[in-house]
CSV table of C-alpha atoms and ligand atoms in Angstrom, one decimal:
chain,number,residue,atom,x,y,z
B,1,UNK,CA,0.0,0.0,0.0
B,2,UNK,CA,1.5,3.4,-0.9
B,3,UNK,CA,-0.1,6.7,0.7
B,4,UNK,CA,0.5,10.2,0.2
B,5,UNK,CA,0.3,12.3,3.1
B,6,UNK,CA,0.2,16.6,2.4
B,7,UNK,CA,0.6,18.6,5.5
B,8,UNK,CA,2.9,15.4,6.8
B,9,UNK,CA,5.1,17.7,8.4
B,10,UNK,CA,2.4,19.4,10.7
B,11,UNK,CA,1.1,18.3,14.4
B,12,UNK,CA,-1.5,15.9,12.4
B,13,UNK,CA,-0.2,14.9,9.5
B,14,UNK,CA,2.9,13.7,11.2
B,15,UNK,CA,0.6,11.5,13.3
B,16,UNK,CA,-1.1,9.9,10.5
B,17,UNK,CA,2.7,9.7,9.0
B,18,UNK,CA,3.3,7.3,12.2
B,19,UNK,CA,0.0,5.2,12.1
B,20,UNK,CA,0.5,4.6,8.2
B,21,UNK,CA,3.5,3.6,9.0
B,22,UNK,CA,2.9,1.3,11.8
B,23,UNK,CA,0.2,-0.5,9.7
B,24,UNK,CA,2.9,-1.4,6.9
B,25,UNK,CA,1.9,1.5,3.7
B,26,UNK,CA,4.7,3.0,2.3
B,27,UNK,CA,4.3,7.0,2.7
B,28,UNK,CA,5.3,10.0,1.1
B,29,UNK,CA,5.1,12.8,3.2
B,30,UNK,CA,4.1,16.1,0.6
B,31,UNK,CA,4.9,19.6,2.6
B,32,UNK,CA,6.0,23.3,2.3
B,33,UNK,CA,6.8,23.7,5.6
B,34,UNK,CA,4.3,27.1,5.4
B,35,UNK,CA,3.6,25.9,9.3
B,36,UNK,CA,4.9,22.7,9.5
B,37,UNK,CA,8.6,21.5,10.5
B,38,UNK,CA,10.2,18.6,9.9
B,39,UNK,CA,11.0,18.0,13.8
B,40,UNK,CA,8.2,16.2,13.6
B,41,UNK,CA,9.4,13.0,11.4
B,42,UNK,CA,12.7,13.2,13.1
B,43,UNK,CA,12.1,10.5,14.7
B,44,UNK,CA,10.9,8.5,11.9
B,45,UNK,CA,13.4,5.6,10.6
B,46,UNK,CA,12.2,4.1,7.9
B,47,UNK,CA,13.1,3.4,3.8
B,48,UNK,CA,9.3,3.0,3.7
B,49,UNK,CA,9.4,6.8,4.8
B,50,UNK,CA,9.8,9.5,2.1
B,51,UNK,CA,9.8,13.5,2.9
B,52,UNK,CA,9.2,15.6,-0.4
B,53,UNK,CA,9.1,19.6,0.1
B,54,UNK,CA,6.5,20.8,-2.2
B,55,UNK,CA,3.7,23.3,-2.2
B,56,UNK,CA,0.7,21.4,-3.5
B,57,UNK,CA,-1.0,24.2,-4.9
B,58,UNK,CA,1.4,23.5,-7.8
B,59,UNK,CA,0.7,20.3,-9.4
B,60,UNK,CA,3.1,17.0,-8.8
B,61,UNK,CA,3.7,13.7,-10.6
B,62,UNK,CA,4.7,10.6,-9.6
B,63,UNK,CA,5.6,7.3,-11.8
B,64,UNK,CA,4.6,4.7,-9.7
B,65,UNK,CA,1.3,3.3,-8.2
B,66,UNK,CA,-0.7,5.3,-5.7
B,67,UNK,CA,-3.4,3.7,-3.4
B,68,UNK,CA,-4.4,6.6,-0.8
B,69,UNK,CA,-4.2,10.4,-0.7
B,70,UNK,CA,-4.7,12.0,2.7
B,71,UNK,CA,-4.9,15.9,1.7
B,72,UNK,CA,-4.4,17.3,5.3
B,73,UNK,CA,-2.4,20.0,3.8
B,74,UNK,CA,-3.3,23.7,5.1
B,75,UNK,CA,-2.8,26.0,8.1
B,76,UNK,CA,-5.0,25.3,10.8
B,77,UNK,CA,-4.8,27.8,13.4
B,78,UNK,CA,-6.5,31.0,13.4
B,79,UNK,CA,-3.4,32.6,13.9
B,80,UNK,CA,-2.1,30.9,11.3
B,81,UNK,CA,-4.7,31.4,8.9
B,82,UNK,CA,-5.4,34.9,9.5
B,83,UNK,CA,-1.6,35.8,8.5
B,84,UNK,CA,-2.0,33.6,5.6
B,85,UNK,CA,-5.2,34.3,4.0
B,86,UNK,CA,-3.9,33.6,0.0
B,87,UNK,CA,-2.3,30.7,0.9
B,88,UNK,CA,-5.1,29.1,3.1
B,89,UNK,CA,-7.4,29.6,0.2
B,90,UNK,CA,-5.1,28.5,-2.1
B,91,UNK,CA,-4.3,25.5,-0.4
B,92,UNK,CA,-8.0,24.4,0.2
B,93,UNK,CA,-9.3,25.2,-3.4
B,94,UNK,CA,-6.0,24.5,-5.2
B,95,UNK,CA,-4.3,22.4,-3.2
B,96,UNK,CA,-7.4,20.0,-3.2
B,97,UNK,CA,-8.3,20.1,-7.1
B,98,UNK,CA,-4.9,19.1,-7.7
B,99,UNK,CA,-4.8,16.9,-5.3
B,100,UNK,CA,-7.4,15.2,-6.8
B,101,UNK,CA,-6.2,15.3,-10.3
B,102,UNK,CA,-3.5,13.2,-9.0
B,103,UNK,CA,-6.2,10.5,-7.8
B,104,UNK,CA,-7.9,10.4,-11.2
B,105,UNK,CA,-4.9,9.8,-12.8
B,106,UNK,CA,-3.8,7.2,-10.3
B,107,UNK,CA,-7.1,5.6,-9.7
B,108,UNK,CA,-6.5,6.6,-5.7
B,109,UNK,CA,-8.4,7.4,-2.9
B,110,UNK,CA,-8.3,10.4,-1.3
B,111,UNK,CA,-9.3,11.7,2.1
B,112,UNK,CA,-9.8,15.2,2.6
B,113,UNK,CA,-9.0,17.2,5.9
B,114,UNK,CA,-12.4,19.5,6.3
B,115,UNK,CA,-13.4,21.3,9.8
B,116,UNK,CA,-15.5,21.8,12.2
B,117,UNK,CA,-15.7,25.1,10.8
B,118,UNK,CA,-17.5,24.4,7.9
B,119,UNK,CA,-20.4,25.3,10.3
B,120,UNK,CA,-19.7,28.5,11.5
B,121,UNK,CA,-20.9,30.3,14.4
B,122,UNK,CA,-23.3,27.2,14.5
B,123,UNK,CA,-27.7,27.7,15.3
B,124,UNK,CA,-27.2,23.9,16.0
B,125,UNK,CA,-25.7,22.4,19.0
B,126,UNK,CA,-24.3,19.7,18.6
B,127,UNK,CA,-23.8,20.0,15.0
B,128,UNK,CA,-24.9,16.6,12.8
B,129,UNK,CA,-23.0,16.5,9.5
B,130,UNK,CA,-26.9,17.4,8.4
B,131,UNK,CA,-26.4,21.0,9.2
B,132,UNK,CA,-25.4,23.7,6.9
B,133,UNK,CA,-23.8,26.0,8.9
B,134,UNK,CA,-23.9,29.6,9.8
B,135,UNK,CA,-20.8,31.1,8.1
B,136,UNK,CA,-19.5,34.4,6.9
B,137,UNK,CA,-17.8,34.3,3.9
B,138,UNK,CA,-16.5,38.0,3.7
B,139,UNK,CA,-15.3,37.9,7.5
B,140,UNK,CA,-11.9,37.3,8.5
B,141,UNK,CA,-12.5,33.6,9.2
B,142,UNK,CA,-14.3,33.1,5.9
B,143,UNK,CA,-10.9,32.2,4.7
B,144,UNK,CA,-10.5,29.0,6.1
B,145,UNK,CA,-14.2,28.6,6.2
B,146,UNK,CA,-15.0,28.8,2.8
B,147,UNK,CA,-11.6,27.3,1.4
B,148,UNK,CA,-12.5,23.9,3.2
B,149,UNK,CA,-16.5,24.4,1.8
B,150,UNK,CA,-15.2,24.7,-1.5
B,151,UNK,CA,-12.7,21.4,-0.9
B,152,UNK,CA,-15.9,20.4,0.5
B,153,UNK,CA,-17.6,20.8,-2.7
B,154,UNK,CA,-15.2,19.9,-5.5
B,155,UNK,CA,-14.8,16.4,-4.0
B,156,UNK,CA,-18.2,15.6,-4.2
B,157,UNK,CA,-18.0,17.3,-7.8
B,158,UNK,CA,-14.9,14.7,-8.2
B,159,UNK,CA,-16.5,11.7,-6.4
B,160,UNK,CA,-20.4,12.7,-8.3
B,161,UNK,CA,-18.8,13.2,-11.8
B,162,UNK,CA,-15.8,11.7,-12.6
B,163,UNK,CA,-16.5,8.9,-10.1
B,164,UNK,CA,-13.3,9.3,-7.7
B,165,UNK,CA,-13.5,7.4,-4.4
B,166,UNK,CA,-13.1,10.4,-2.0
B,167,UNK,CA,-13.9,10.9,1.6
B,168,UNK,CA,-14.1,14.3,3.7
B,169,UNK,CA,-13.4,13.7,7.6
B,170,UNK,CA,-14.8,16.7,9.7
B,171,UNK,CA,-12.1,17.7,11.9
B,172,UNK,CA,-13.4,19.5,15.3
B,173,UNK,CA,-10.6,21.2,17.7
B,174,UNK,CA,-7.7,18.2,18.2
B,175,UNK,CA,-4.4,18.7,20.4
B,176,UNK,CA,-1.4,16.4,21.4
B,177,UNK,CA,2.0,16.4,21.2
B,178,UNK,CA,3.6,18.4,18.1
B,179,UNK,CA,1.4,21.0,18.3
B,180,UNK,CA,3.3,24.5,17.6
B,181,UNK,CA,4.1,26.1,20.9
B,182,UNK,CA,3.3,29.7,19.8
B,183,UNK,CA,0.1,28.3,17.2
B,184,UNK,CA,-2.0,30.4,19.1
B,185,UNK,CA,-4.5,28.0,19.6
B,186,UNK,CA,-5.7,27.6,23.0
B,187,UNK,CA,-4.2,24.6,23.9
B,188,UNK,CA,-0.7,25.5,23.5
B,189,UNK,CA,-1.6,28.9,24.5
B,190,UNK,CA,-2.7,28.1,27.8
B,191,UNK,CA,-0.6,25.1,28.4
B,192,UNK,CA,2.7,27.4,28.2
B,193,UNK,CA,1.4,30.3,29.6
B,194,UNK,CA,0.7,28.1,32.9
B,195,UNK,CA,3.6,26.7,32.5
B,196,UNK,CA,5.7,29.7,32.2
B,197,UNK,CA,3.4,30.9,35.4
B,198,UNK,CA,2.3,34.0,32.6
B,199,UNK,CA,-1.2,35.6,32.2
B,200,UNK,CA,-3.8,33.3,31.0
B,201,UNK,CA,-5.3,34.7,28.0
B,202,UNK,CA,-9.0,34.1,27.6
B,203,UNK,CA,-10.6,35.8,25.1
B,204,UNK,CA,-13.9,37.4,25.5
B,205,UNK,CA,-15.8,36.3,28.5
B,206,UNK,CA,-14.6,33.1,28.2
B,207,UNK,CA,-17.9,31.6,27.7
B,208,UNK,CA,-17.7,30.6,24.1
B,209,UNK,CA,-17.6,26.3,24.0
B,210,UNK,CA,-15.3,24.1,22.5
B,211,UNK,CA,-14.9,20.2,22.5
B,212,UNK,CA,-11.2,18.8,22.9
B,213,UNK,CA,-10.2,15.3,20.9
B,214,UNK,CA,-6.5,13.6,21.9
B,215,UNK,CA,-5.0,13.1,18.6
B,216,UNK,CA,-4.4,9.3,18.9
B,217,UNK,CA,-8.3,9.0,18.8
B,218,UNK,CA,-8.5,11.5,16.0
B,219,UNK,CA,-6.0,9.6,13.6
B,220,UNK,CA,-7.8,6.3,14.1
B,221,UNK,CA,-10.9,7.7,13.1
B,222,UNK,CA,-9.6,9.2,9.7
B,223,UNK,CA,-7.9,5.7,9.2
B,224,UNK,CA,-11.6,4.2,9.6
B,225,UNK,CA,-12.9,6.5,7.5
B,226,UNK,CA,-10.1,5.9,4.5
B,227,UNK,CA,-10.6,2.4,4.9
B,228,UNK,CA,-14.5,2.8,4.9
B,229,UNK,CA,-17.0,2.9,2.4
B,230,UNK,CA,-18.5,6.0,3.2
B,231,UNK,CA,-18.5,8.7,1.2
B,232,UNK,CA,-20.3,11.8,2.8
B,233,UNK,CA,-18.7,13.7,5.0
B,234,UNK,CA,-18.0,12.6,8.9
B,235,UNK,CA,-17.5,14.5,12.1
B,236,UNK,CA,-14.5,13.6,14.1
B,237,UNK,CA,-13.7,14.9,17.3
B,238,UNK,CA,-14.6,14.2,21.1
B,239,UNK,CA,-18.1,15.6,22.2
B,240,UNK,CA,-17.1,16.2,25.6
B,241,UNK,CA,-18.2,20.3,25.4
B,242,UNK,CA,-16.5,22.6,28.1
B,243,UNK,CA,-16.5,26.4,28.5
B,244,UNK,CA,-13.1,28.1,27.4
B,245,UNK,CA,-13.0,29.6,30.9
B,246,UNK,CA,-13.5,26.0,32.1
B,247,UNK,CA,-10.7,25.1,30.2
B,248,UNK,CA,-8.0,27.7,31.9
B,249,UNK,CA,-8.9,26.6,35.1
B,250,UNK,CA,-8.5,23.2,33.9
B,251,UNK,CA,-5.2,23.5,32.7
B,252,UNK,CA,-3.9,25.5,35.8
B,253,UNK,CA,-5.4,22.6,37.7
B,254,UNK,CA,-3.3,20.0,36.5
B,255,UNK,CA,-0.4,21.7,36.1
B,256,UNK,CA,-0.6,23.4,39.4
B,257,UNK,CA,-0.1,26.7,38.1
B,258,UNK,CA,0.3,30.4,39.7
B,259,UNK,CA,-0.8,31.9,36.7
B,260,UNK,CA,-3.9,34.3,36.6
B,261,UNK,CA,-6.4,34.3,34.0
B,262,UNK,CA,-6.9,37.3,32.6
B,263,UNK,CA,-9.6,38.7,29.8
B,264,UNK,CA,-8.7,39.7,25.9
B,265,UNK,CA,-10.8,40.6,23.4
B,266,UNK,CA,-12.7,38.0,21.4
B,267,UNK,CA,-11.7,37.4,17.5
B,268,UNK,CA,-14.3,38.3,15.1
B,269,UNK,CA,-16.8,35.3,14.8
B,270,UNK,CA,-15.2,33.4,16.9
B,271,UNK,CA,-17.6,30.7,17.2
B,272,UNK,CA,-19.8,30.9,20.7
B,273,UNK,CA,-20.6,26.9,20.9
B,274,UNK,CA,-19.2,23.8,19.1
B,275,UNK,CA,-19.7,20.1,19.8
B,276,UNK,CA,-19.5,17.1,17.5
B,277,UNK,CA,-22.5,14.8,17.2
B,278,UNK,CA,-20.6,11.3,16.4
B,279,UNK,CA,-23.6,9.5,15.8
B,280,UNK,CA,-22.2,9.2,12.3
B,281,UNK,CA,-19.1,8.2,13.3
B,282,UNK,CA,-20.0,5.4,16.1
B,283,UNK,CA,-22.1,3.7,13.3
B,284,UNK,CA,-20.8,3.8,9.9
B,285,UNK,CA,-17.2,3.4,11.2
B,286,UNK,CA,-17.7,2.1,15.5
B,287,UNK,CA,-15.7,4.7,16.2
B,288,UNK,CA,-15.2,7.2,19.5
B,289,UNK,CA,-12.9,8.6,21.5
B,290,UNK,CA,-11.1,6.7,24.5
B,291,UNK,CA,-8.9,9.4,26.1
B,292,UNK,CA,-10.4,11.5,28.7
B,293,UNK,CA,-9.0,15.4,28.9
B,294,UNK,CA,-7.1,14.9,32.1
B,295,UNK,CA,-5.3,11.9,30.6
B,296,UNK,CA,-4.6,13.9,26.9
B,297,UNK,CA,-3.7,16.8,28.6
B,298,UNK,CA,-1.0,15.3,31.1
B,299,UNK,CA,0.5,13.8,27.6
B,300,UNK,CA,0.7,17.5,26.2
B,301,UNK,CA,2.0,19.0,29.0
B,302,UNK,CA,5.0,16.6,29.3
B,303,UNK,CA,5.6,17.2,25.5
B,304,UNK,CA,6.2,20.8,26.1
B,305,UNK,CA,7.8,20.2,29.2
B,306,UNK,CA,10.3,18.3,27.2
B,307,UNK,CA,10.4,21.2,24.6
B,308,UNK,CA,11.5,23.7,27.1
B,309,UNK,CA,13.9,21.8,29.0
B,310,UNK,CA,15.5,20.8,25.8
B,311,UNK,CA,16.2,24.5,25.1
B,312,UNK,CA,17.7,25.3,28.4
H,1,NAD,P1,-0.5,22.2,11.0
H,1,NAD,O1,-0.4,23.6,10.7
H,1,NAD,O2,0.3,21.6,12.1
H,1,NAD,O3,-0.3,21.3,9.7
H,1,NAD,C1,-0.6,21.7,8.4
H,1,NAD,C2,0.5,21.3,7.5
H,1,NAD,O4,0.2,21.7,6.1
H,1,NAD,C3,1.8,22.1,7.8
H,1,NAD,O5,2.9,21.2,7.9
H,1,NAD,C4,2.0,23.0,6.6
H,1,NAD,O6,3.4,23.3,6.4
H,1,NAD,C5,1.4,22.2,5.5
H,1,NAD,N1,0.9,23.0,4.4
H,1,NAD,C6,0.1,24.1,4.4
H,1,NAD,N2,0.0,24.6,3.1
H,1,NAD,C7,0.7,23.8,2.3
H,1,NAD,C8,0.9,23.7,0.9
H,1,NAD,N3,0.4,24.7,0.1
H,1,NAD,N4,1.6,22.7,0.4
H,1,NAD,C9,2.2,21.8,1.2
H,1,NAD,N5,2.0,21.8,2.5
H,1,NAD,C10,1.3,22.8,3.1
H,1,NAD,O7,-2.1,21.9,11.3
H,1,NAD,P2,-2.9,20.6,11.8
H,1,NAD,O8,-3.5,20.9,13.0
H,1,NAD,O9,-2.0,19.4,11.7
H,1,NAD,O10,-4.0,20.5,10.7
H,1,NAD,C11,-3.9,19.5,9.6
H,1,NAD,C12,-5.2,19.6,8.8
H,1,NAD,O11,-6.3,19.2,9.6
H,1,NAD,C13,-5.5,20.9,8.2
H,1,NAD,O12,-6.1,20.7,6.9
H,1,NAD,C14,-6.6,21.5,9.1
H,1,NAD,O13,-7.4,22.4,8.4
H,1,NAD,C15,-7.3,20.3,9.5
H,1,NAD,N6,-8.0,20.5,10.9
H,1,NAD,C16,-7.2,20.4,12.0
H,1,NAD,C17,-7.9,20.7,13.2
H,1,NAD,C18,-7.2,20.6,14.5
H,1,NAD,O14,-7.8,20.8,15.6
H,1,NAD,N7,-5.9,20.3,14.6
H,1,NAD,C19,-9.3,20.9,13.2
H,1,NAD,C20,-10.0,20.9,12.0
H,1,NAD,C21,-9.3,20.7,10.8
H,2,UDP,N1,-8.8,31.3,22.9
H,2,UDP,C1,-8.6,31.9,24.1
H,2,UDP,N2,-7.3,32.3,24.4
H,2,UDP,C2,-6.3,32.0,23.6
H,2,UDP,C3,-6.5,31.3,22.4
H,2,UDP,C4,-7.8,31.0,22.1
H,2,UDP,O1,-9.6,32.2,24.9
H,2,UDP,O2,-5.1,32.3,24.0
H,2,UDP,C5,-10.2,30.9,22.6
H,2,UDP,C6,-10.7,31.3,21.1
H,2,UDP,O3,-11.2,32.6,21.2
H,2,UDP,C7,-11.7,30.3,20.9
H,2,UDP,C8,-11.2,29.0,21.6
H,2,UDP,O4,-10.3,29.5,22.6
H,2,UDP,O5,-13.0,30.7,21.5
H,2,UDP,C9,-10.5,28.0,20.7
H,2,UDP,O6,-9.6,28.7,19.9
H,2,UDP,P1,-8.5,28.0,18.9
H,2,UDP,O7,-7.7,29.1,18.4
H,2,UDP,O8,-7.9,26.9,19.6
H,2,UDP,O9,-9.4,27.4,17.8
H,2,UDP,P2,-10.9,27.6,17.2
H,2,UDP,O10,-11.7,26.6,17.9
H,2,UDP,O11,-11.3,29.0,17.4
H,2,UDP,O12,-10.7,27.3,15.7
């Protein structure tokens, strides 16, 4: 089994890298490096193993047989995206037609990294792959929003017309190990600032909702889904829905913190609620999450633990 893997050098693709890997596929690993690094396959020994820096809004050939395509290539951070507007649209119209180009002409299938943000500033809580969403395209989010709708909707285009077996995975907010310390997302955020004993930045009131997934139980639902069947979309993340401010205090919890938290202001559209229904997922692939927040976040913390005594 070969399998491409774009955005292989990021905090998830790198993952997948390790899983593929583990299960016995050969994998080339497609990235830019635009927010990735390639840290995170240091640790990877293997001649099945092959790194190729690319930008796959350009097109790429290869010779030899393909069997899989996991396009997870794109920034994912708001901080991320919001610096690189061009490129996250780029990336997610792009990136993805040529993407699947490459599995027409290798008869592959390809798996496509969409978002919980395909809803928005969701009506609907939790949000059913059934819901449309509640986005703004001209805002500053609509970036990302609209780039992974439009991925959205040329795969089906691809899969509807041309008859390419494709599958779009859902992503909703994932963390772990390899996550960029200064993302800006609010795990890393929050983890170093109480670890650093700094300000703890919530932003607004803090009473916006998110739902936190350990990426182990995310990359074993996008393998189900690859190997599966299915070919509408599928939410994958952990339902377990907390407050942002219950989050903080969470973190400073565990790592026994002295830092305070104090209030910023809120991002335009920042979504106020968001929550996975996995009904979907539990049966068309028996997949859910195992790992509890406490237990994720004790992993995440050692790994920047480790990150900052390594630089000392
Ligand atoms: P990440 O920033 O760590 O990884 C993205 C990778 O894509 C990086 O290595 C980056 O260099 C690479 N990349 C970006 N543009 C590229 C291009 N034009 N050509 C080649 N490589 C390119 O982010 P992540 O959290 O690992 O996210 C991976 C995917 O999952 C993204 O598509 C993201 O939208 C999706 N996703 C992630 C989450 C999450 O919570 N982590 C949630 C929803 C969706
Ligand atoms: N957030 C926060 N403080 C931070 C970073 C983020 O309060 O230092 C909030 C952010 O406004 C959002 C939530 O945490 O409501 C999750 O933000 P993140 O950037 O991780 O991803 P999002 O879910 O918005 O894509």
């Amino acid at each position: 089994m070969k399998s491409i893997v774009t955005g292989g050098a990021g905090f998830l693709g790198s993952h997948l890298c390790d899983l593929l890997l583990e299960k016995g596929h050969e994998v080339v690993c497609i990235d830019n490096l635009v927010t990735g690094n390639t840290k995170n396959l240091d640790h990877i020994n293997s001649d099945k193993f092959t790194y190729l820096k690319h930008d796959v809004t350009k097109p790429i050939y290869f010779d030899d047989k393909i069997d899989y395509i996991f396009h997870l290539a794109s920034p994912a951070s708001p901080v991320d995206y919001l610096e690189l507007p061009i490129q996250t649209l780029k990336v997610g119209a792009l990136g993805t037609y040529n993407m699947l180009g490459l599995a027409k002409e290798k008869g592959a299938r390809l798996l496509i990294a969409s978002t919980s943000e395909v809803y928005g500033d969701p009506q609907v809580n939790p949000q059913p792959e059934t819901y449309w969403g509640n986005v703004n395209p001209i805002g500053p989010r609509g970036v990302y929003d609209e780039a992974k709708r439009y991925a959205e909707a040329i795969t089906m285009a691809y899969h509807r017309y041309h008859g390419i077996d494709t599958r779009i995975v859902r992503i909703f907010n994932t963390y772990g190990p390899r996550m960029r310390a200064n993302d800006g997302r609010v795990v890393p955020n929050f983890i170093n600032q109480a670890l650093k004993e700094e300000d703890i930045t919530v932003y607004g009131n803090g009473s916006q909702t998110r739902s936190f997934c350990y990426v182990s139980d995310l990359i074993e639902g996008i393998y189900r889904l690859m190997m599966s069947d299915f070919t509408d979309s599928v939410n994958i993340g952990n339902p377990a829905e907390m407050t942002v401010l219950k989050f903080a205090e969470e973190v400073i919890d565990i790592i026994g913190s002295k830092s305070k938290i104090v209030f910023k202001d809120l991002p335009v559209d920042d979504p106020k609620v968001r929550r996975p229904d996995i009904s979907r997922a539990k049966e068309v692939l028996k997949w859910e999450p195992k790992v509890g927040l406490r237990e994720g976040l004790e992993k995440t913390i050692r790994y920047f633990e480790n990150i900052e005594s390594n630089k000392n």
